[in-house]
Coordinates of C-alpha atoms in Angstrom, one line a residue:
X1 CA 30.2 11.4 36.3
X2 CA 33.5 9.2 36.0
X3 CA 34.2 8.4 31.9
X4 CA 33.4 5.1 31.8
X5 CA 35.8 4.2 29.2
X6 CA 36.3 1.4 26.9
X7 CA 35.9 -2.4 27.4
X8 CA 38.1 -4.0 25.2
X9 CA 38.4 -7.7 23.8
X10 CA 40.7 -10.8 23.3
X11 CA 40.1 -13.6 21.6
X12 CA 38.3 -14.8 25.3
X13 CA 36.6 -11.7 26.2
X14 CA 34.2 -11.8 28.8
X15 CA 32.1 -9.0 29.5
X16 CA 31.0 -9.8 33.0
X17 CA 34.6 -9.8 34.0
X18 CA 35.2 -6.3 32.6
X19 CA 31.6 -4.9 34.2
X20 CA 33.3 -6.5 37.8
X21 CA 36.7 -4.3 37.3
X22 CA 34.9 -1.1 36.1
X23 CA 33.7 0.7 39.2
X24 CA 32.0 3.8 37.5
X25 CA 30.5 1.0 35.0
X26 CA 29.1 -0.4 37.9
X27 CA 27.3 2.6 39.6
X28 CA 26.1 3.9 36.2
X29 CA 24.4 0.4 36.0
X30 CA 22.9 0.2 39.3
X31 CA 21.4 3.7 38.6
X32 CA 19.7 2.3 35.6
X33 CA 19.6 4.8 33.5
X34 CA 17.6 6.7 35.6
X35 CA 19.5 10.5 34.0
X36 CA 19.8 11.5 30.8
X37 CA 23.5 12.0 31.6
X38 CA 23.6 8.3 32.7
X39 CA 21.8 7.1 29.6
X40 CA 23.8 9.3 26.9
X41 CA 26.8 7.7 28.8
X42 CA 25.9 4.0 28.3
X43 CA 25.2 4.7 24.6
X44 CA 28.6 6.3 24.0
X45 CA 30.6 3.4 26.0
X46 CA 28.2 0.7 24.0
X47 CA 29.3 2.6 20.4
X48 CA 33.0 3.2 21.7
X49 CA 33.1 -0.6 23.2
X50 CA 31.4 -2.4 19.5
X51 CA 34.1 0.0 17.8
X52 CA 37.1 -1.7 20.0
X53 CA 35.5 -5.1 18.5
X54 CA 34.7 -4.5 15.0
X55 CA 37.2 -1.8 14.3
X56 CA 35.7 0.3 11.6
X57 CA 32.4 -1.4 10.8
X58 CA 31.2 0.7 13.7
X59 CA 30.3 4.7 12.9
X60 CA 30.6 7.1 15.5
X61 CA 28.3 10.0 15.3
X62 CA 27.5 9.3 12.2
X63 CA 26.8 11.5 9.2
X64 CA 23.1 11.9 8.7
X65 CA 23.4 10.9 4.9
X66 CA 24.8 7.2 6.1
X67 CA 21.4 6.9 8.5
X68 CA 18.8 8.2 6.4
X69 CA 18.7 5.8 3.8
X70 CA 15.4 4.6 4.7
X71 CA 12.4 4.3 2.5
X72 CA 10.1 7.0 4.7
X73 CA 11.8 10.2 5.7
X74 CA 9.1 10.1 8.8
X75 CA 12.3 7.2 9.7
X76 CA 15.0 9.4 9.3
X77 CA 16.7 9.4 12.9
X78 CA 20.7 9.8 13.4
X79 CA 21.6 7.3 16.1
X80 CA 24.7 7.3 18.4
X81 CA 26.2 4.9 16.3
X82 CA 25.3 2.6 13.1
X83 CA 26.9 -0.8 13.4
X84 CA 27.7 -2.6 10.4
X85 CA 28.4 -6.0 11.1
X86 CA 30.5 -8.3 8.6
X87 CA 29.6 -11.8 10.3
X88 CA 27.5 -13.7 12.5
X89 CA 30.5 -13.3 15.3
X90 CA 30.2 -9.5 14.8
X91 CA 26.3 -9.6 15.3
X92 CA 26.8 -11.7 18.6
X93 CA 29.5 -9.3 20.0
X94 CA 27.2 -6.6 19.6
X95 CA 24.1 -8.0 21.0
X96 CA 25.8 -9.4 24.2
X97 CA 27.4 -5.4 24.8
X98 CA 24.3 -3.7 24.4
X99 CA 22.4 -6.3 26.0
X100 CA 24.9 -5.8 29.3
X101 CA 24.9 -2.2 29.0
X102 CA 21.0 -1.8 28.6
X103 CA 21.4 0.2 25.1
X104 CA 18.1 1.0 23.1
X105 CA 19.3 -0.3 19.5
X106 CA 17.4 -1.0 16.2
X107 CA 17.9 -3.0 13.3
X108 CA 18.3 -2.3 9.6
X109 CA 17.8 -4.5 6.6
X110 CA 16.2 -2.8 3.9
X111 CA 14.9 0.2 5.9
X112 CA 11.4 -0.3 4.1
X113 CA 9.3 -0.2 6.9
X114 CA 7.2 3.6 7.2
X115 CA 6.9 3.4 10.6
X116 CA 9.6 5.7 12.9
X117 CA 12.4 3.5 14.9
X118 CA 11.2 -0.1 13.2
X119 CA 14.6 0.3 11.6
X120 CA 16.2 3.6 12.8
X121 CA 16.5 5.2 16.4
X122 CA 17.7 8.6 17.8
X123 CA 20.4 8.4 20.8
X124 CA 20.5 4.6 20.3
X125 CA 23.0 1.8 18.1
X126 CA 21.9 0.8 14.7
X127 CA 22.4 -2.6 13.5
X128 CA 22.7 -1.9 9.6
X129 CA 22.8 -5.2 8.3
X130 CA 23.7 -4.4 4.8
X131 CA 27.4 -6.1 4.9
X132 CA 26.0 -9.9 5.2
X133 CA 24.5 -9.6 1.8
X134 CA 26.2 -13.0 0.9
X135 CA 24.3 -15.0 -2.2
X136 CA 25.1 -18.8 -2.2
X137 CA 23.7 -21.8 -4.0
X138 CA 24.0 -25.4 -3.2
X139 CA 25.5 -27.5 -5.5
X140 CA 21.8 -29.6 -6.2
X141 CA 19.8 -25.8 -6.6
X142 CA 17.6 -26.8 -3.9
X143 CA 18.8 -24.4 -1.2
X144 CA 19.4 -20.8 -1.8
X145 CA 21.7 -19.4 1.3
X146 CA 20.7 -15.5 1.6
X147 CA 21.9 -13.0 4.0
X148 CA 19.5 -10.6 5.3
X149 CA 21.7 -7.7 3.6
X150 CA 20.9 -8.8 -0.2
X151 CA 18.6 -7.6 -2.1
X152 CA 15.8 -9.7 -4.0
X153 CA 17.0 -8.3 -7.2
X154 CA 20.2 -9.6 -6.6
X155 CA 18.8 -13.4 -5.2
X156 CA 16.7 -13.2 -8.6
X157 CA 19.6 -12.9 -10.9
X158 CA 21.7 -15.6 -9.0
X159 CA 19.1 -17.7 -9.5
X160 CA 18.4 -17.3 -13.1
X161 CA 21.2 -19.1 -14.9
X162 CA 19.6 -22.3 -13.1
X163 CA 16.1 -22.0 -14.4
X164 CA 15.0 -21.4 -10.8
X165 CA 13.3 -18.6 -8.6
X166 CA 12.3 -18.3 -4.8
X167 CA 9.2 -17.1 -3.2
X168 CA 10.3 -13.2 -3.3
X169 CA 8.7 -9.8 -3.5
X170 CA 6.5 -8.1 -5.8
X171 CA 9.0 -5.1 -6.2
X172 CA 12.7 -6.1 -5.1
X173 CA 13.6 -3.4 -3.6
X174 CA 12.2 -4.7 -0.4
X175 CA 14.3 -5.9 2.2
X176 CA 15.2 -9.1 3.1
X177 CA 14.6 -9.8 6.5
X178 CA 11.0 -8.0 7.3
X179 CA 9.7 -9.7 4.4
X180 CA 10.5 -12.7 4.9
X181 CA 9.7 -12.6 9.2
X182 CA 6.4 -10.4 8.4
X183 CA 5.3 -13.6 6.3
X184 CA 6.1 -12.4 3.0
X185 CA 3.3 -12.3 -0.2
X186 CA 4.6 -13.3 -3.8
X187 CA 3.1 -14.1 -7.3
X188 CA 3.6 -17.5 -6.6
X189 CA 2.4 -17.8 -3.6
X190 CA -0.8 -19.1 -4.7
X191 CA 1.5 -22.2 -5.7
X192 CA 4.0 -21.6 -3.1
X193 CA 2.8 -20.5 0.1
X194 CA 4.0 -17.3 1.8
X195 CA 8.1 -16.5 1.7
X196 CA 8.3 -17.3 5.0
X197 CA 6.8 -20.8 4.5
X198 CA 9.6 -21.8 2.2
X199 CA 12.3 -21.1 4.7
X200 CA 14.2 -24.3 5.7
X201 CA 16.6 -23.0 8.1
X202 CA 16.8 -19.3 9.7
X203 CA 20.4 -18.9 11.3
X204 CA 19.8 -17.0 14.2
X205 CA 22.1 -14.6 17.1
X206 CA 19.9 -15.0 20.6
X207 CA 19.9 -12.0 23.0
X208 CA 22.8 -13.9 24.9
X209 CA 25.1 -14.2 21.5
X210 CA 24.4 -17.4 21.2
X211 CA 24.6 -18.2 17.2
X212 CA 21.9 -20.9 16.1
X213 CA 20.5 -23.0 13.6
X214 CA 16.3 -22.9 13.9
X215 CA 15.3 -25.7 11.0
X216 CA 12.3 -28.4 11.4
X217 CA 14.8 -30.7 13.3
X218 CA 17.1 -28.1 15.7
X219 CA 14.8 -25.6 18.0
X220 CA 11.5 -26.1 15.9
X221 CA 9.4 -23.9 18.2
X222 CA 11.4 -21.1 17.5
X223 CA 11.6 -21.8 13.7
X224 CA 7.5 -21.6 13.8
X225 CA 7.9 -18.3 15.9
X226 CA 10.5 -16.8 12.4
X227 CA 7.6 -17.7 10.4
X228 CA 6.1 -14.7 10.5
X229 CA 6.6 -13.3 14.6
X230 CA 8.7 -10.2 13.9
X231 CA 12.0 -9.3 15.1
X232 CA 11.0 -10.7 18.5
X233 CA 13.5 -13.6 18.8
X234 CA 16.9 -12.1 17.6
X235 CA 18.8 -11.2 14.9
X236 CA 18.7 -13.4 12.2
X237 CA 22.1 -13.3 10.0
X238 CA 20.9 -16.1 6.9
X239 CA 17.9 -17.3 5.5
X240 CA 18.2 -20.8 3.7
X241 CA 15.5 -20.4 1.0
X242 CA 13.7 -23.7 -0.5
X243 CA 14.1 -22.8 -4.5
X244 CA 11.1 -23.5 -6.7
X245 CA 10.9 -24.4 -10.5
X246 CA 10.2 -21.3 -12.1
X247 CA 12.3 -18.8 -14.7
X248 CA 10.0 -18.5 -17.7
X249 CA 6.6 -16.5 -16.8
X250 CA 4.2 -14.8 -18.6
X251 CA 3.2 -11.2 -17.4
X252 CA 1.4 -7.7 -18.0
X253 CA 0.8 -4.2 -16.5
X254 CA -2.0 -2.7 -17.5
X255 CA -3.7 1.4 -16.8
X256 CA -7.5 1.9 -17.0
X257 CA -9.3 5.0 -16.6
X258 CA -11.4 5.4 -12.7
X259 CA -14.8 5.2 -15.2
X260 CA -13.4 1.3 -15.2
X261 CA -13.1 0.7 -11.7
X262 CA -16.8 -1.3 -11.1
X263 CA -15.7 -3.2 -14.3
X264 CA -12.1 -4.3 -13.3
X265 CA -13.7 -4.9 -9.5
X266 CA -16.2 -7.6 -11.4
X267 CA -13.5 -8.9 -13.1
X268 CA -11.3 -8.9 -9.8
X269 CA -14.2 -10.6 -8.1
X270 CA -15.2 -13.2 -11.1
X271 CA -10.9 -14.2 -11.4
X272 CA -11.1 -15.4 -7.5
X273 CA -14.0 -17.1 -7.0
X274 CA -13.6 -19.2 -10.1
X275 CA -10.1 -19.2 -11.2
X276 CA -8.4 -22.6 -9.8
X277 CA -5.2 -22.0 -11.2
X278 CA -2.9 -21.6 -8.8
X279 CA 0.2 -20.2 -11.4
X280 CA -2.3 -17.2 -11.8
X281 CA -1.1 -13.4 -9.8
X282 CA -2.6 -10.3 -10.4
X283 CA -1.1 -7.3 -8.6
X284 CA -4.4 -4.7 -8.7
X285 CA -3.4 -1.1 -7.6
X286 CA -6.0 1.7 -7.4
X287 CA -4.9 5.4 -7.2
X288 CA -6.7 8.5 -7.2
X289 CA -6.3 9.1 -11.1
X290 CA -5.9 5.3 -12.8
X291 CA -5.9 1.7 -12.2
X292 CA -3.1 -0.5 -12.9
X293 CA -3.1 -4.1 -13.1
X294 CA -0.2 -6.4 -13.7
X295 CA -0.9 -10.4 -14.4
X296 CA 1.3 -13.1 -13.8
X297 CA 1.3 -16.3 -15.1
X298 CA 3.9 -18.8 -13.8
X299 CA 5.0 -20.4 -16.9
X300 CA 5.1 -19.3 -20.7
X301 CA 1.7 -18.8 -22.2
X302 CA -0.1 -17.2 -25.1
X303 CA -3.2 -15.6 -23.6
X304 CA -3.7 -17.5 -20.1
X305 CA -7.4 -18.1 -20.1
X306 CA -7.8 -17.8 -16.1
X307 CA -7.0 -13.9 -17.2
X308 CA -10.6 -13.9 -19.6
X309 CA -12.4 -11.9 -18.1
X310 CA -10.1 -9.0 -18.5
X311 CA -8.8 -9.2 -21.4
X312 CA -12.3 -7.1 -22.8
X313 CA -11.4 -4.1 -21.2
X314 CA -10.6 -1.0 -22.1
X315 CA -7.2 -0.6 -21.6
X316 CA -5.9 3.3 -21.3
X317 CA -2.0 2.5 -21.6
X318 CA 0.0 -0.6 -21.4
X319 CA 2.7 0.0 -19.1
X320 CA 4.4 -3.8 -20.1
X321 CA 2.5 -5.7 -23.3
X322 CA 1.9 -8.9 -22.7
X323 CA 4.9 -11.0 -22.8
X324 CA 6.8 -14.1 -22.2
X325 CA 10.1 -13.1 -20.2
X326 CA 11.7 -14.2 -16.9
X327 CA 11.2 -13.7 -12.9
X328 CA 14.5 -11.1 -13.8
X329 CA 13.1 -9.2 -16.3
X330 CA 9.6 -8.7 -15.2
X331 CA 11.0 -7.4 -11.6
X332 CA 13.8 -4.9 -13.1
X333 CA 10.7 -3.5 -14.9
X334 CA 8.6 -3.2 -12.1
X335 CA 11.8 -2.1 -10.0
X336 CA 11.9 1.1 -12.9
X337 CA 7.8 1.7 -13.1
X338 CA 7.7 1.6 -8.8
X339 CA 10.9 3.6 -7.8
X340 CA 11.7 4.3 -4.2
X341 CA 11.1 8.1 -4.5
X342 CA 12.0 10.2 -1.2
X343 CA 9.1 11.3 0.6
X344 CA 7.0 10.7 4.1
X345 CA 5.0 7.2 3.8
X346 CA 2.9 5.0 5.5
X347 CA 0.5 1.7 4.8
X348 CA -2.2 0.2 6.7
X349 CA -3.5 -3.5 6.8
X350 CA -7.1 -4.7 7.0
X351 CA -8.6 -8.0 5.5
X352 CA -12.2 -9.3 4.0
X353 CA -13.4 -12.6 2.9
X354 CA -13.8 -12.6 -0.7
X355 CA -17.5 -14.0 -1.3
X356 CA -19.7 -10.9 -1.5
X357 CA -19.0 -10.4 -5.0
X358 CA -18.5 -7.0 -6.4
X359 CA -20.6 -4.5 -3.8
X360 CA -18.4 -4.8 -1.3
X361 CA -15.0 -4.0 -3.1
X362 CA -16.6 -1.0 -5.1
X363 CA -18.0 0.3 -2.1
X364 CA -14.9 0.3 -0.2
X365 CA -13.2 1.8 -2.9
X366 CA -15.4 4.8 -3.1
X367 CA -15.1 5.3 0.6
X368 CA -11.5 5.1 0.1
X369 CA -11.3 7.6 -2.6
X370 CA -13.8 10.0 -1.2
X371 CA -11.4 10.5 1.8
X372 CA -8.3 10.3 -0.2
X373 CA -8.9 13.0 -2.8
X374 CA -9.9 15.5 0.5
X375 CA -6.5 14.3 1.8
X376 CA -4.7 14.9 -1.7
X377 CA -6.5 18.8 -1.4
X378 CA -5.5 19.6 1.9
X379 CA -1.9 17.5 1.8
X380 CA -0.8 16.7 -1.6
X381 CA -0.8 13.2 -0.4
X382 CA -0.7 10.7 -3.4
X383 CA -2.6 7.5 -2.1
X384 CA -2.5 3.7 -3.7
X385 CA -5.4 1.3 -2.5
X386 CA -4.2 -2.3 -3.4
X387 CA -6.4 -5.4 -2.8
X388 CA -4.2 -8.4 -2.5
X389 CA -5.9 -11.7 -3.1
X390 CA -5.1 -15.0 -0.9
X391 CA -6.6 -18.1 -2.4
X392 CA -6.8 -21.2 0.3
X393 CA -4.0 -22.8 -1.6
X394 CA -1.7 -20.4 0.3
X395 CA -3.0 -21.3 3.5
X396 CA -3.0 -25.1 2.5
X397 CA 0.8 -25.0 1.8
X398 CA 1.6 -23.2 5.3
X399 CA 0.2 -26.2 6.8
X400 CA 1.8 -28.6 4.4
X401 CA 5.2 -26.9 4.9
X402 CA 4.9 -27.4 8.9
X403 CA 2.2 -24.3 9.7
X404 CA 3.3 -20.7 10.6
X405 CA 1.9 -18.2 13.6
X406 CA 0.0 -16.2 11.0
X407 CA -3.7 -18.0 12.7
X408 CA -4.9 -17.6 8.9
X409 CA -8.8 -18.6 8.7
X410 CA -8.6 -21.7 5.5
X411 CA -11.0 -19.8 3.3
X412 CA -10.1 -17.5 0.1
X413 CA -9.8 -14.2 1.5
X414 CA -8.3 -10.1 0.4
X415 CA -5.8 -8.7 2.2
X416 CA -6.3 -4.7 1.5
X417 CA -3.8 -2.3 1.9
X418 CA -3.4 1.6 2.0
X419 CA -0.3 3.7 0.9
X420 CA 0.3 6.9 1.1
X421 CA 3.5 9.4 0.3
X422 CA 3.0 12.9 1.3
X423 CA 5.8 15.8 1.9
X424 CA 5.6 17.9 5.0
X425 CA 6.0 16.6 8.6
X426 CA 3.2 19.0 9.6
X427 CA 0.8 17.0 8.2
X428 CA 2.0 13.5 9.6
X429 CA -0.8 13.2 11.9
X430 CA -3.5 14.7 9.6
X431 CA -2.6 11.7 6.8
X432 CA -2.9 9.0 9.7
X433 CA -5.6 10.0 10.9
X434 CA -7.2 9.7 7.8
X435 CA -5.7 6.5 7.3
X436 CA -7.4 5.2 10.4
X437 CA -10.2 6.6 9.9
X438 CA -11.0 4.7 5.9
X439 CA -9.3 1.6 7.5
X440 CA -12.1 2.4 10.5
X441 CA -15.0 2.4 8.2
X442 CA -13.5 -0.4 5.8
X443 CA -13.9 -2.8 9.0
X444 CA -17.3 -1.4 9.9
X445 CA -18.3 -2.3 6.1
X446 CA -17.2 -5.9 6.4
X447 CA -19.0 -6.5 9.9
X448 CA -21.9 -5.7 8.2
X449 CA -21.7 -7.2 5.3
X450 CA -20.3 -10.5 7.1
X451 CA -17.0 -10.6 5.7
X452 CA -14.6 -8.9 8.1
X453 CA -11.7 -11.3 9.1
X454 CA -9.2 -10.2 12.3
X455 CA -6.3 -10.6 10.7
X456 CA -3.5 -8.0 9.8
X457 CA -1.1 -8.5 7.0
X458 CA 2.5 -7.4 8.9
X459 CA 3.9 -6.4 6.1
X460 CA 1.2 -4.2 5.2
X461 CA 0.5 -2.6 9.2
X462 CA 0.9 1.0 10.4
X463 CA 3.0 1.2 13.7
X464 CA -0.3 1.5 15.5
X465 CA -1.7 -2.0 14.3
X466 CA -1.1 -5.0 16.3
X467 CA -0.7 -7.2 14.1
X468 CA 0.6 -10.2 16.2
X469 CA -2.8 -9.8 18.3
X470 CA -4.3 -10.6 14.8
X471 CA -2.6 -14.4 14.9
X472 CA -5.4 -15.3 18.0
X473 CA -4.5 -15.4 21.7
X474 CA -3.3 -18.9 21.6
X475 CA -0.8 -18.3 18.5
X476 CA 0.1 -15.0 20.4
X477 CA 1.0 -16.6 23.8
X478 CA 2.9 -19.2 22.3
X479 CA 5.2 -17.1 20.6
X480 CA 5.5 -15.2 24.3
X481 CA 6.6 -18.3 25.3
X482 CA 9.2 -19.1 23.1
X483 CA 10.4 -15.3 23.4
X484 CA 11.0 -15.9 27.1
X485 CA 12.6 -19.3 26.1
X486 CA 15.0 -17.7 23.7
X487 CA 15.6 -14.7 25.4
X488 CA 15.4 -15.0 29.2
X489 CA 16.8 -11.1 29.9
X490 CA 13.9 -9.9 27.0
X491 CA 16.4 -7.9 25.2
X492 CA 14.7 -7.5 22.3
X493 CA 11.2 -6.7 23.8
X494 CA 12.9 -3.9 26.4
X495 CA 16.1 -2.5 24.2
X496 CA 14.8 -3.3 20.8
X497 CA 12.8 -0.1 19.8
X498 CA 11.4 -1.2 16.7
X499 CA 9.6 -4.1 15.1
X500 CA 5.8 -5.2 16.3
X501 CA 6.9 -6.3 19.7
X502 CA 5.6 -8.9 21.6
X503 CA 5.3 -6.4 24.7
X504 CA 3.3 -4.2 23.1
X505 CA 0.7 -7.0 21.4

């Protein structure tokens, strides 16, 4: 077919006038796509067309080692192109030309996500986000101004010389963005609510380029939709972060032998149903071999007493003694103990009201490790089952800080999760198969037991969960609504190929 060439930009560019003088632009249109010819040639005039815009934050054919930087290798895809935008402007140039030349694209924050094309794509743009990594701080410390390119780490230590934190990530190598739009679960969110609840403002590029403000006062349906939707809405290019009062914490990371298990369940169990303190985090992490625990307390202490029924334990190895250090210090240790090792991964989501007491959790646990240490045999997969506990005071602060989509049920409740790294592609269906399979039984448990809640953590779901269905039908068709209010041509439910889309809850 006819090259399509290049649509090039002034300072007032518009594209609909260069799609009306560009015959074979035309007719490639109007055939939508419908050869692979046709579609390769779209993508190369979308790449070539962002280039002429944003000179060279735009990579053409791009060396595999700049696209696989993502956490899973399972989500190592070269694209057409990787866009690396340095603005907001360059984020709404980009949308509007892929959005006019129909261009399947993906975006890129941290590249955490295990689940193919959530943030990478084959024969597609990549929006690499990692340039608007910009840190600012107003001048009162309320309000900490983060671009989705930063990483927590980096918002951590910004923060510290003013005694204050925000409501980040366990491990801060996480990215920014799909934490905080997946809802986002911290130590202090027991105090805090979820990340995504301490957002005041989300700066926002809509599928038309349109650059917005979505706050409590401008577009407030669509700053409850950020709270936790997705990537459904568009691109967002800052978050403006509420700070809260904490440097100083106390903390712990603990290893006990699997003969402890039952024991550090009961005391699991025993620390939610009658601890009250909010400033109180534990991090509980099961693996095929040991247990490891890590404690949090939100301010300096001695021996926190809401920890008691631990501290009788047989400990096999402390991986951090008990301490009084800083938000900084505790994650750069965790950062070194949890490294970002290259391998295949995923994670799965399921969740349990916490009132049963110990059965329930032990016996999911041995279901879990039954299956996982057949998987380990045949796969050399090295599995992590993590129970993460949400007391009603996170719920309670949602609501107080203007609600989210989440649909979370006000009672104390677990959020489990399974990871899993393994090494060979051959056996990427064999591992999730598994995975659905324990997360299969791990539901049927709780029906019967009377403690199964529909809900599923999106930070924590495999590409095959739906997550968003979770929220409840009338959460879920209000978020469609405000996607088709936002984005009329439903670019990012059509070109976007990753992200738990709306047209596929």
């Amino acid at each position: 077919m006819a090259s399509l060439g290049v649509l090039r930009e002034s300072d007032d560019f518009e594209l609909s006038l260069a799609l009306q003088n560009n015959s074979a632009l035309q007719r490639a249109l109007q055939e939508g796509g419908k050869t692979d010819e046709t579609r390769q040639s779209l993508i190369v005039l979308a790449c070539r067309t962002i280039q002429s815009c944003l000179g060279p934050g735009v990579k053409l054919d791009p060396d595999p080692s700049l696209a696989n930087t993502n956490w899973s290798q399972s989500c190592w895809l070269t694209p057409k192109c990787i866009v690396y935008p340095r603005s907001a402007k360059d984020v709404s140039r980009t949308i509007k030309i892929l959005g006019l030349l129909h261009t399947p694209f993906s975006v890129r924050c941290g590249g955490l996500s295990p689940t193919p094309e959530h943030s990478s794509i084959a024969d597609g743009v990549l929006i690499d986000l990692r340039e608007l990594g910009g840190i600012e701080i107003s001048a009162d410390g309320r309000i900490a101004s983060v671009g989705p390119g930063a990483r927590w780490s980096d918002v951590f230590e910004a923060l510290d010389p003013h005694g204050l934190t925000v409501v980040g990530p366990r491990l801060p190598n996480v990215g920014i963005g799909g934490f905080i739009l997946g809802g986002g679960l911290s130590f202090f969110s027991g105090e805090y609510g979820l990340a995504a609840d301490k957002v005041e403002n989300f700066e926002i590029v809509l599928s038309d380029g349109l650059i917005v403000d979505a706050n409590s006062a401008e577009h407030p349906d669509l700053f409850w939709a950020l709270k936790g939707g997705g990537s459904n809405f568009g691109i967002v290019t800052r978050f403006d972060l509420s700070t809260v009062p904490i440097r100083d914490i106390w903390y712990s990371m603990s290893t006990y032998a699997i003969t402890e298990v039952p024991e550090v369940l009961l005391a699991f169990e025993q620390w939610q149903l009658r601890s009250a303190d909010p400033k109180s985090a534990i991090f509980l992490r099961m693996g095929l071999d040991s247990c490891t625990i890590t404690l949090v307390y939100s301010s300096p202490a001695k021996r926190p007493p809401c920890f008691n029924v631990f501290y009788d334990i047989d400990v096999m190895e402390y991986l951090i003694l008990p301490t009084n250090g800083t938000v900084v210090s505790l994650t750069t240790a965790l950062a070194e103990l949890f490294p970002h090792n290259p391998a295949r991964h995923d994670h799965r989501a399921a969740s349990r009201k916490n009132d049963l007491g110990l059965y329930s959790a032990v016996e999911a646990y041995w279901v879990w490790r039954k299956e996982t240490l057949a998987l380990r045999d045949s796969t050399r997969a090295d599995a992590t089952f993590m129970i993460q506990h949400v007391p009603k005071t996170l719920i309670e602060k949602g609501i107080e800080d203007g609600s989210n989509p989440l649909g979370l049920t006000a009672v104390p409740q677990q959020w489990w999760a399974i990871v899993v790294d393994w090494d060979s592609a051959k056996d990427d269906n064999l591992v999730r198969e598994s995975l659905r399979d324990i997360t299969k039984r791990w539901t049927d448990l709780a029906k019967e037991q009377g403690t199964h809640l529909d809900f599923e953590f999106m930070n924590n779901a495999s590409g095959d969960q739906n997550p968003l269905r979770s929220y409840g039908e009338t959460n879920l068709q209000r978020l469609r609504d405000i996607s088709m209010k936002y984005d009329k041509a439903q670019v990012f439910q059509l070109l976007q190929k990753g992200g738990f889309l709306l047209s596929r809850a």
